[in-house]
Amino acid sequence: MTLADLLLTPFLEFSFMRRALVGCFALALGAAPVGVFLMLRRMSLMGDVMAHAILPGAAVGFLVAGLSLGAMTAGGLTAGLIVALLAGLVSRVTPLREDASFAAFYLISLAAGVLIVSMRGSSVDLMHILFGTVLALNDAALRLIASIATLTLFAMAAIYRGLVAECFDPGFLRVAGVSGPFVHLIFLALVVLNLVGGFHALGTLMVVGIMMLPAVAARFWASQIWSMILAALLIAVVASYAGLLLSYHANLPSGPAIILMAGGLCGISILAGGRDGVLVRLFRRRHLKA
Amino acid sequence: MGSIVKNGIAPAIVASALVQLTDLTLGYNRHPAVHHLGGAFLEGSLTAVVGPNGAGKSTLLKGIVGMLKPLDGEISIPGLARNDIAYLPQQADVDRSFPITVIDVLCLGLWGEIGLFQAVGRSRLARVEAALSAVGLDRFEQRPIGSLSGGQFQRVLFARLLLQDARLILLDEPFTAIDMRTTADLLQLILRWHGERRTIVAALHDFDLVREHFPEALLLSREPIAWGRTAEVLTPANLLRARQLCESWDEAADLCRRAD
């Protein structure tokens, strides 16, 4: 087997592999920058929470229209936004901290979601929603993921300054300007959008992996926000490509393969990352003059 | 009305009240932390808010800046827009490992002018550089904030205040855990703002520093003890009263009927 056989042939030969690759690349483009900001806001677990919150909406869509892209997307989007809004509202008007209010709301919606799916669907359908079908992306799903990625990048560019300010010093923005809550809401909407877009490919649970793992890994390579975003993007793209190859050659389910690849890159980064990686800390390098 | 009037001291320059407090009570869970405070911070005044721990100094500043709603009474700042107020919290709620450079932090101070979308531009950038050098941090532009010491970071926050160009500046314990040299430098900045007729209210606990540099003082001990010229406020009798008054927390406190 030549190198080309190993690295290129699967994609040249099978259109479902090409579709999966395009879908994952588009997903990475939108999800990786969102993940970086989630991490910087110390809301790394928020993605997970929102992914669970999407479930009842997607389930209702499934209940009404079966495995239909439109209905499940609309349902997931609605449920995710409602949970994000309610949790944000509760943490702003009561002393309950944001993480606690998100935890409360997502647990409620997770239970509701599982209940609704089990009312009609089989466990195969549940697996579908939970773990996605990256090798069976149709045109509509691809268009949806690509549109969400495009929208995300434009929206992030528009609110970039506010996002950085909100992440760095939320108290300052609350006193100095009125745009804090507004920026935060747009950002939460982007989180939900990307999760909804991703769940067709990777499922509601694992889509968080392509969002957070590259972001965490990027933290060990870059020391500025823009470079961190670029690093996360690169890592997400590499993980998608390598994960699909792994799943093809080793005949493994592709969603988990992709996320495990991202996880592997994350592990390598934690160990060998140039900025605060374990190895860098372990070996004492000569100190500088000043 | 304020005890400035009660003490019969006419301010040197006839100035109007910038922040008017009317029978103000601030607190948490209906327990007052600032109790029935009335008076005014005059335009261009430099006031130190002093008192023992738990006297309500920070609470008062939070109330003025709008982070805390009064339990009773009123705070009115009629002449100022949101952008005209700058506030430095006691422990800024910032992540010091955040990947951001000093210059970007300073640019946040321009928020009132540039908002989300406007470019910083060359002339504003020049102001940023000037602010940085005013706090003694020349050539620190590209340093990540994680590499700064506590004192240096406080200087950065002061430079950001400088750029906010606010008419009312509220400082909550700005010199805590900061060496004498930095304190002296930052104090010069405060005095410069005072010279520019900005109104400054600073919560402080160092009486010597207050006596030396702050013309006005408000002594709080949950209840207002005295408010006026510093020398007349920080008298041994007043300080003793402040210490005695700062009662302990009473979970089952009765309703306050003083206003009835």
Coordinates of C-alpha atoms in Angstrom, one line a residue:
Chain A
M1 CA 0.0 0.0 0.0
T2 CA 1.4 3.4 -1.0
L3 CA 1.2 6.5 1.0
A4 CA -1.4 7.8 -1.4
D5 CA -3.5 4.7 -0.9
L6 CA -3.3 5.3 2.8
L7 CA -4.1 9.1 2.8
L8 CA -6.0 9.9 -0.4
T9 CA -7.7 7.0 -1.9
P10 CA -10.5 6.7 0.5
F11 CA -11.6 10.2 -0.3
L12 CA -11.0 9.9 -4.1
E13 CA -13.0 6.7 -4.3
F14 CA -16.0 7.2 -2.1
S15 CA -18.2 10.2 -2.2
F16 CA -19.6 9.6 1.3
M17 CA -16.0 10.0 2.6
R18 CA -15.7 13.3 0.7
R19 CA -19.0 14.5 2.1
A20 CA -17.9 13.5 5.6
L21 CA -14.7 15.3 5.2
V22 CA -16.3 18.5 3.9
G23 CA -18.9 18.4 6.6
C24 CA -16.3 18.0 9.3
F25 CA -14.1 20.8 7.9
A26 CA -17.1 23.1 7.9
L27 CA -18.0 22.1 11.4
A28 CA -14.4 22.7 12.6
L29 CA -14.5 26.1 11.0
G30 CA -17.4 27.2 13.1
A31 CA -17.0 25.2 16.2
A32 CA -13.3 25.6 17.0
P33 CA -13.4 29.4 17.5
V34 CA -16.6 29.1 19.6
G35 CA -14.8 26.5 21.7
V36 CA -11.8 28.8 22.3
F37 CA -14.1 31.5 23.7
L38 CA -16.0 29.0 25.8
M39 CA -12.7 28.0 27.3
L40 CA -11.6 31.6 27.8
R41 CA -14.9 32.4 29.5
R42 CA -14.3 29.5 31.9
M43 CA -17.4 27.9 30.4
S44 CA -15.8 24.8 29.0
L45 CA -18.5 22.6 30.3
M46 CA -21.2 24.8 28.9
G47 CA -20.9 23.2 25.5
D48 CA -21.7 19.9 27.1
V49 CA -24.7 21.4 28.9
M50 CA -26.1 23.0 25.8
A51 CA -25.7 19.8 23.8
H52 CA -27.9 18.0 26.4
A53 CA -30.3 20.9 26.3
I54 CA -30.8 20.5 22.5
L55 CA -32.0 16.9 23.0
P56 CA -35.6 17.5 23.9
G57 CA -36.1 19.9 21.0
A58 CA -34.6 17.5 18.5
A59 CA -36.7 14.7 20.1
V60 CA -39.9 16.7 19.6
G61 CA -38.9 17.3 16.0
F62 CA -38.3 13.6 15.6
L63 CA -41.6 12.8 17.2
V64 CA -43.5 15.1 14.8
A65 CA -41.6 14.4 11.6
G66 CA -39.4 11.3 12.0
L67 CA -35.7 11.6 11.1
S68 CA -36.2 14.8 9.3
L69 CA -33.3 17.3 9.1
G70 CA -35.5 20.4 9.2
A71 CA -37.8 19.4 12.1
M72 CA -35.0 18.2 14.3
T73 CA -32.8 21.2 13.6
A74 CA -35.6 23.7 14.3
G75 CA -36.6 21.8 17.5
G76 CA -33.0 21.5 18.7
L77 CA -32.4 25.2 18.0
T78 CA -35.5 26.3 19.9
A79 CA -34.8 24.1 22.9
G80 CA -31.2 25.2 23.1
L81 CA -32.0 28.8 22.9
I82 CA -34.7 28.6 25.5
V83 CA -32.4 26.9 27.9
A84 CA -29.6 29.4 27.2
L85 CA -31.9 32.3 27.7
L86 CA -33.6 31.0 30.8
A87 CA -30.3 30.0 32.5
G88 CA -28.7 33.3 31.6
L89 CA -31.7 35.2 32.9
V90 CA -31.8 33.3 36.2
S91 CA -28.1 33.8 36.8
R92 CA -28.5 37.5 36.1
V93 CA -31.5 38.3 38.2
T94 CA -30.8 35.9 41.1
P95 CA -27.6 35.2 43.0
L96 CA -27.4 31.7 41.5
R97 CA -24.2 31.3 39.6
E98 CA -24.3 30.7 35.9
D99 CA -22.9 27.2 36.1
A100 CA -25.4 26.1 38.7
S101 CA -28.4 27.5 36.7
F102 CA -27.2 25.9 33.5
A103 CA -26.8 22.6 35.3
A104 CA -30.3 22.8 36.6
F105 CA -31.8 23.5 33.2
Y106 CA -29.9 21.0 31.2
L107 CA -30.7 18.2 33.6
I108 CA -34.4 19.0 33.2
S109 CA -34.1 19.1 29.4
L110 CA -32.0 15.9 29.2
A111 CA -34.7 14.0 31.1
A112 CA -37.4 15.5 29.0
G113 CA -35.5 14.6 25.8
V114 CA -34.9 11.0 26.7
L115 CA -38.5 10.6 27.7
I116 CA -39.8 12.0 24.5
V117 CA -37.5 9.9 22.3
S118 CA -38.5 6.7 24.2
M119 CA -42.2 7.6 23.7
R120 CA -41.9 6.7 20.0
G121 CA -38.5 6.0 18.6
S122 CA -36.5 2.8 18.9
S123 CA -33.1 2.7 20.6
V124 CA -31.5 2.9 17.1
D125 CA -33.1 6.3 16.6
L126 CA -31.8 7.4 20.0
M127 CA -28.3 6.3 19.0
H128 CA -28.8 8.3 15.8
I129 CA -29.5 11.5 17.7
L130 CA -26.9 10.9 20.3
F131 CA -24.0 9.8 18.1
G132 CA -24.8 11.2 14.6
T133 CA -24.2 9.8 11.2
V134 CA -21.2 11.5 9.7
L135 CA -20.9 9.0 6.8
A136 CA -24.5 9.6 5.7
L137 CA -24.5 13.4 5.3
N138 CA -26.9 14.5 2.5
D139 CA -26.8 17.7 0.6
A140 CA -29.2 19.5 2.9
A141 CA -27.2 18.6 6.0
L142 CA -24.0 19.7 4.3
R143 CA -25.6 23.0 3.3
L144 CA -26.8 23.5 6.9
I145 CA -23.4 22.9 8.4
A146 CA -21.7 25.2 5.9
S147 CA -24.2 27.9 6.4
I148 CA -23.8 27.8 10.2
A149 CA -20.1 27.9 9.9
T150 CA -20.3 30.9 7.6
L151 CA -22.7 32.7 9.9
T152 CA -20.6 31.9 12.9
L153 CA -17.4 33.3 11.4
F154 CA -19.1 36.6 10.3
A155 CA -20.9 37.0 13.6
M156 CA -17.8 36.3 15.7
A157 CA -15.9 38.8 13.6
A158 CA -18.6 41.4 14.3
I159 CA -18.7 40.9 18.1
Y160 CA -15.0 39.9 18.5
R161 CA -14.1 43.0 20.6
G162 CA -17.1 42.6 22.9
L163 CA -16.4 38.9 23.3
V164 CA -12.8 39.5 24.3
A165 CA -13.9 42.2 26.8
E166 CA -16.6 40.0 28.2
C167 CA -14.3 37.1 28.7
F168 CA -11.5 39.1 30.1
D169 CA -13.3 41.5 32.5
P170 CA -17.1 41.0 32.5
G171 CA -17.5 43.5 35.4
F172 CA -15.8 46.3 33.4
L173 CA -18.1 45.9 30.5
R174 CA -21.2 45.8 32.7
V175 CA -20.2 49.3 34.1
A176 CA -18.7 50.8 31.0
G177 CA -21.1 49.8 28.3
V178 CA -24.5 48.4 27.5
S179 CA -23.4 45.8 25.0
G180 CA -22.3 43.1 27.5
P181 CA -25.5 41.1 27.7
F182 CA -26.1 41.6 24.0
V183 CA -22.7 40.2 23.1
H184 CA -23.2 37.3 25.5
L185 CA -26.6 36.4 24.0
I186 CA -25.3 36.4 20.5
F187 CA -22.4 34.2 21.6
L188 CA -24.7 31.7 23.3
A189 CA -26.9 31.6 20.2
L190 CA -23.7 30.7 18.2
V191 CA -22.9 28.0 20.6
V192 CA -26.4 26.5 20.2
L193 CA -26.3 26.9 16.4
N194 CA -23.0 25.1 16.1
L195 CA -24.1 22.3 18.3
V196 CA -27.3 21.9 16.3
G197 CA -25.3 21.9 13.1
G198 CA -22.9 19.4 14.4
F199 CA -25.3 16.9 15.8
H200 CA -26.3 15.6 12.4
A201 CA -22.7 14.7 11.8
L202 CA -21.4 13.7 15.3
G203 CA -24.5 13.5 17.4
T204 CA -25.6 15.8 20.3
L205 CA -23.1 14.4 22.7
M206 CA -19.9 14.1 20.6
V207 CA -20.3 17.4 18.8
V208 CA -19.0 19.1 21.9
G209 CA -15.7 17.2 21.4
I210 CA -14.9 18.9 18.1
M211 CA -15.7 22.2 19.9
M212 CA -13.8 21.9 23.1
L213 CA -10.9 19.5 22.5
P214 CA -9.1 21.6 19.8
A215 CA -9.6 24.7 22.0
V216 CA -8.0 23.0 25.0
A217 CA -5.2 21.7 22.9
A218 CA -4.6 25.2 21.3
R219 CA -4.2 26.8 24.7
F220 CA -0.9 24.9 25.0
W221 CA 0.5 26.3 21.7
A222 CA -0.7 29.9 21.4
S223 CA -0.4 32.9 23.7
Q224 CA -2.8 35.3 22.0
I225 CA -6.5 34.9 21.2
W226 CA -6.2 35.1 17.4
S227 CA -3.4 32.6 17.3
M228 CA -5.3 30.3 19.7
I229 CA -8.2 30.3 17.3
L230 CA -6.0 29.5 14.4
A231 CA -4.3 26.7 16.3
A232 CA -7.7 25.3 17.4
L233 CA -9.0 25.4 13.8
L234 CA -5.9 23.6 12.5
I235 CA -6.2 20.9 15.2
A236 CA -9.9 20.4 14.5
V237 CA -9.2 20.0 10.8
V238 CA -6.3 17.6 11.3
A239 CA -8.4 15.6 13.8
S240 CA -11.3 15.3 11.4
Y241 CA -9.1 14.1 8.5
A242 CA -7.1 11.7 10.6
G243 CA -10.2 10.4 12.4
L244 CA -12.0 9.7 9.1
L245 CA -9.0 7.9 7.8
L246 CA -8.7 5.8 11.0
S247 CA -12.4 4.9 10.8
Y248 CA -12.0 3.9 7.2
H249 CA -8.9 1.8 7.5
A250 CA -9.6 0.2 10.9
N251 CA -13.4 -0.1 10.2
L252 CA -14.3 1.9 13.3
P253 CA -17.4 4.1 13.8
S254 CA -16.3 7.5 12.5
G255 CA -17.7 10.0 15.0
P256 CA -15.9 8.6 18.0
A257 CA -12.8 8.1 15.8
I258 CA -12.7 11.8 15.0
I259 CA -13.3 12.9 18.6
L260 CA -10.6 10.4 19.8
M261 CA -8.2 11.8 17.3
A262 CA -8.9 15.3 18.7
G263 CA -8.5 13.9 22.1
G264 CA -5.1 12.4 21.1
L265 CA -4.0 15.7 19.8
C266 CA -5.2 17.3 23.0
G267 CA -3.2 14.9 25.1
I268 CA 0.0 15.5 23.0
S269 CA -0.5 19.2 23.4
I270 CA -0.9 18.9 27.2
L271 CA 2.3 16.9 27.3
A272 CA 4.5 18.6 24.7
G273 CA 2.8 22.0 24.1
G274 CA 5.3 24.9 23.9
R275 CA 3.3 27.0 26.3
D276 CA 3.1 25.5 29.8
G277 CA 3.1 21.9 28.5
V278 CA 4.1 19.2 31.0
L279 CA 7.5 18.5 29.4
V280 CA 8.4 22.2 29.2
R281 CA 7.7 22.5 32.9
L282 CA 9.6 19.3 33.7
F283 CA 12.8 20.3 32.1
R284 CA 14.4 23.3 33.6
R285 CA 15.8 25.5 30.8
R286 CA 18.5 28.1 31.3
H287 CA 17.0 31.3 32.6
L288 CA 17.3 34.5 30.7
K289 CA 19.2 37.7 31.6
A290 CA 16.1 39.8 32.3
Chain B
M1 CA -29.1 66.9 53.6
G2 CA -25.4 66.2 53.9
S3 CA -23.3 66.8 56.9
I4 CA -21.2 69.2 54.9
V5 CA -24.0 71.6 55.4
K6 CA -24.5 70.5 59.0
N7 CA -20.9 71.2 59.8
G8 CA -21.4 74.6 58.4
I9 CA -18.4 74.4 56.0
A10 CA -18.9 76.3 52.8
P11 CA -16.9 74.7 50.0
A12 CA -14.1 76.9 48.7
I13 CA -15.5 76.9 45.2
V14 CA -19.2 77.0 44.8
A15 CA -19.8 73.6 43.2
S16 CA -22.9 71.7 42.5
A17 CA -23.7 68.3 43.8
L18 CA -22.6 65.6 41.3
V19 CA -23.9 62.6 43.2
Q20 CA -26.8 63.3 45.6
L21 CA -27.6 60.7 48.2
T22 CA -31.0 60.9 49.9
D23 CA -31.6 58.9 53.0
L24 CA -29.8 56.0 51.3
T25 CA -29.9 52.5 52.6
L26 CA -27.9 49.8 50.7
G27 CA -27.5 46.2 51.8
Y28 CA -27.9 42.6 51.2
N29 CA -31.0 40.5 52.0
R30 CA -32.7 43.5 53.6
H31 CA -29.8 43.8 56.1
P32 CA -28.4 47.3 55.7
A33 CA -24.7 47.7 55.0
V34 CA -25.0 51.4 54.5
H35 CA -27.7 52.9 56.7
H36 CA -29.6 56.2 56.1
L37 CA -26.8 58.0 54.4
G38 CA -27.6 61.5 53.1
G39 CA -25.4 64.0 51.5
A40 CA -23.6 64.9 48.2
F41 CA -20.3 64.4 46.5
L42 CA -19.7 67.8 45.0
E43 CA -18.4 68.3 41.5
G44 CA -14.6 68.3 41.5
S45 CA -14.3 66.9 45.0
L46 CA -11.8 64.4 46.1
T47 CA -13.3 62.3 48.9
A48 CA -12.0 59.4 50.8
V49 CA -14.5 56.9 52.2
V50 CA -13.1 55.5 55.4
G51 CA -14.2 53.2 58.1
P52 CA -13.6 49.8 59.7
N53 CA -14.0 46.6 57.7
G54 CA -17.6 45.9 57.0
A55 CA -18.5 49.6 57.3
G56 CA -20.1 49.6 53.9
K57 CA -17.4 51.4 51.9
S58 CA -17.4 49.0 48.9
T59 CA -21.2 48.7 49.2
L60 CA -21.6 52.5 48.8
L61 CA -19.4 52.5 45.7
K62 CA -21.3 49.6 44.2
G63 CA -24.5 51.4 44.8
I64 CA -23.3 54.6 43.1
V65 CA -22.1 52.6 40.1
G66 CA -25.4 50.9 39.8
M67 CA -24.4 47.4 40.6
L68 CA -26.6 47.3 43.7
K69 CA -30.1 48.6 44.0
P70 CA -30.9 50.8 47.1
L71 CA -33.0 49.1 49.7
D72 CA -34.4 52.5 50.6
G73 CA -33.8 56.1 49.6
E74 CA -32.2 57.3 46.4
I75 CA -28.9 57.9 44.6
S76 CA -29.2 60.5 41.9
I77 CA -26.5 61.4 39.4
P78 CA -28.5 63.5 37.0
G79 CA -25.7 65.1 35.0
L80 CA -23.8 61.9 34.1
A81 CA -24.1 59.3 31.4
R82 CA -22.9 55.8 31.8
N83 CA -19.6 56.6 30.0
D84 CA -18.9 59.4 32.5
I85 CA -18.5 57.0 35.4
A86 CA -15.3 54.9 35.9
Y87 CA -15.1 52.2 38.6
L88 CA -12.2 50.2 39.8
P89 CA -13.4 47.3 41.9
Q90 CA -11.5 46.1 44.9
Q91 CA -10.6 42.8 43.3
A92 CA -11.2 43.1 39.6
D93 CA -13.0 40.1 38.4
V94 CA -10.3 39.3 35.9
D95 CA -8.5 36.1 34.9
R96 CA -4.8 37.1 35.1
S97 CA -3.8 34.1 32.9
F98 CA -6.0 35.4 30.1
P99 CA -4.1 35.6 26.8
I100 CA -4.3 39.4 26.3
T101 CA -1.6 42.0 26.0
V102 CA -1.3 45.2 28.0
I103 CA -2.2 47.4 25.1
D104 CA -5.4 45.5 24.5
V105 CA -6.4 45.9 28.1
L106 CA -5.8 49.7 27.8
C107 CA -7.9 49.9 24.7
L108 CA -10.8 48.6 26.7
G109 CA -10.7 52.0 28.4
L110 CA -11.7 53.5 25.1
W111 CA -14.9 51.5 25.0
G112 CA -17.1 54.5 25.6
E113 CA -15.7 56.1 22.5
I114 CA -15.2 53.2 20.1
G115 CA -17.7 50.6 21.3
L116 CA -17.9 47.4 19.4
F117 CA -17.0 48.6 15.9
Q118 CA -15.0 51.8 15.7
A119 CA -11.3 51.6 14.9
V120 CA -8.9 52.7 17.6
G121 CA -7.0 54.8 15.1
R122 CA -3.6 56.5 15.3
S123 CA -4.6 59.5 17.6
R124 CA -6.3 57.2 20.1
L125 CA -3.3 54.9 20.0
A126 CA -1.1 57.8 20.9
R127 CA -3.3 58.5 23.9
V128 CA -2.9 54.8 24.9
E129 CA 0.8 55.1 24.7
A130 CA 0.7 58.3 26.8
A131 CA -1.5 56.7 29.4
L132 CA 1.0 53.8 29.6
S133 CA 3.9 56.1 30.1
A134 CA 1.9 58.1 32.7
V135 CA 1.7 55.1 34.9
G136 CA 5.4 54.3 34.4
L137 CA 5.0 51.3 32.1
D138 CA 6.7 52.5 28.9
R139 CA 7.4 49.7 26.4
F140 CA 5.0 47.3 28.1
E141 CA 2.5 47.4 25.2
Q142 CA 3.0 43.8 24.0
R143 CA 3.5 42.1 27.4
P144 CA 0.9 39.5 28.2
I145 CA -0.8 40.5 31.4
G146 CA 0.1 37.1 33.0
S147 CA 3.7 38.3 33.2
L148 CA 2.9 41.4 35.2
S149 CA 3.3 41.7 39.0
G150 CA 0.4 42.8 41.2
G151 CA 1.6 46.3 41.3
Q152 CA 2.2 46.5 37.6
F153 CA -1.2 45.2 36.9
Q154 CA -2.8 47.8 39.2
R155 CA -0.8 50.4 37.1
V156 CA -2.4 49.0 34.0
L157 CA -5.9 49.3 35.5
F158 CA -5.1 52.9 36.4
A159 CA -4.0 53.6 32.9
R160 CA -7.3 52.2 31.7
L161 CA -9.1 54.5 34.0
L162 CA -7.1 57.3 32.6
L163 CA -8.3 56.5 29.1
Q164 CA -11.9 56.3 30.2
D165 CA -11.7 60.0 30.7
A166 CA -14.6 59.9 33.2
R167 CA -15.9 62.8 35.2
L168 CA -16.7 60.6 38.2
I169 CA -14.1 58.1 39.3
L170 CA -14.8 55.5 41.9
L171 CA -11.9 53.6 43.4
D172 CA -12.4 50.7 45.8
E173 CA -9.2 50.2 47.9
P174 CA -6.9 51.0 45.1
F175 CA -3.7 50.6 47.1
T176 CA -4.3 47.2 48.8
A177 CA -1.3 44.9 48.6
I178 CA 0.7 47.4 46.7
D179 CA 4.2 48.7 47.5
M180 CA 4.9 52.3 48.6
R181 CA 6.5 53.4 45.4
T182 CA 3.5 52.3 43.3
T183 CA 1.1 53.8 45.8
A184 CA 2.9 57.1 45.5
D185 CA 2.9 57.0 41.7
L186 CA -0.8 56.1 41.5
L187 CA -1.7 58.8 44.1
Q188 CA 0.0 61.4 41.9
L189 CA -2.5 60.3 39.1
I190 CA -5.4 60.7 41.5
L191 CA -4.2 64.2 42.4
R192 CA -3.8 65.0 38.7
W193 CA -7.4 64.0 38.1
H194 CA -8.4 66.2 41.1
G195 CA -6.6 69.0 39.4
E196 CA -8.6 68.4 36.3
R197 CA -11.8 68.9 38.3
R198 CA -12.9 65.3 38.1
T199 CA -14.9 64.0 41.0
I200 CA -13.2 61.2 42.8
V201 CA -14.5 58.9 45.5
A202 CA -12.0 56.4 47.0
A203 CA -12.6 53.8 49.6
L204 CA -9.4 53.7 51.7
H205 CA -8.3 52.4 55.1
D206 CA -4.9 54.1 55.5
F207 CA -5.8 57.1 57.7
D208 CA -2.4 58.8 57.3
L209 CA -2.6 58.7 53.6
V210 CA -6.1 60.1 53.7
R211 CA -5.1 62.9 56.1
E212 CA -2.3 63.9 53.9
H213 CA -3.9 63.9 50.5
F214 CA -7.6 63.8 50.6
P215 CA -9.4 67.1 51.3
E216 CA -12.8 65.5 52.1
A217 CA -13.6 62.4 53.9
L218 CA -16.7 60.4 54.7
L219 CA -16.5 58.2 57.8
L220 CA -18.8 55.3 57.6
S221 CA -19.6 52.6 60.1
R222 CA -22.7 51.3 58.5
E223 CA -24.2 54.5 59.8
P224 CA -22.6 57.7 58.5
I225 CA -20.5 59.1 61.3
A226 CA -19.2 62.3 59.7
W227 CA -18.7 63.8 56.3
G228 CA -16.8 66.9 55.5
R229 CA -13.2 68.3 55.7
T230 CA -10.9 65.5 56.5
A231 CA -9.3 67.1 59.6
E232 CA -12.8 67.5 61.1
V233 CA -13.9 64.0 60.2
L234 CA -11.0 61.9 61.3
T235 CA -11.0 63.1 64.9
P236 CA -10.3 60.6 67.7
A237 CA -13.9 60.9 69.0
N238 CA -15.3 60.1 65.6
L239 CA -13.0 57.2 65.0
L240 CA -13.9 55.8 68.4
R241 CA -17.6 56.1 67.6
A242 CA -17.0 54.4 64.3
R243 CA -15.3 51.4 66.0
Q244 CA -18.1 51.1 68.5
L245 CA -20.9 51.4 66.0
C246 CA -19.9 48.7 63.6
E247 CA -22.2 46.2 65.2
S248 CA -22.2 42.6 64.6
W249 CA -24.5 40.9 62.1
D250 CA -27.9 40.3 63.6
E251 CA -29.7 37.6 61.8
A252 CA -33.0 38.3 63.5
A253 CA -32.8 42.1 63.3
D254 CA -36.1 44.0 63.6
L255 CA -37.6 46.1 60.9
C256 CA -36.0 49.6 60.8
R257 CA -38.6 52.2 61.6
R258 CA -36.4 55.2 61.5
A259 CA -38.0 56.6 58.4
D260 CA -41.6 56.3 59.7

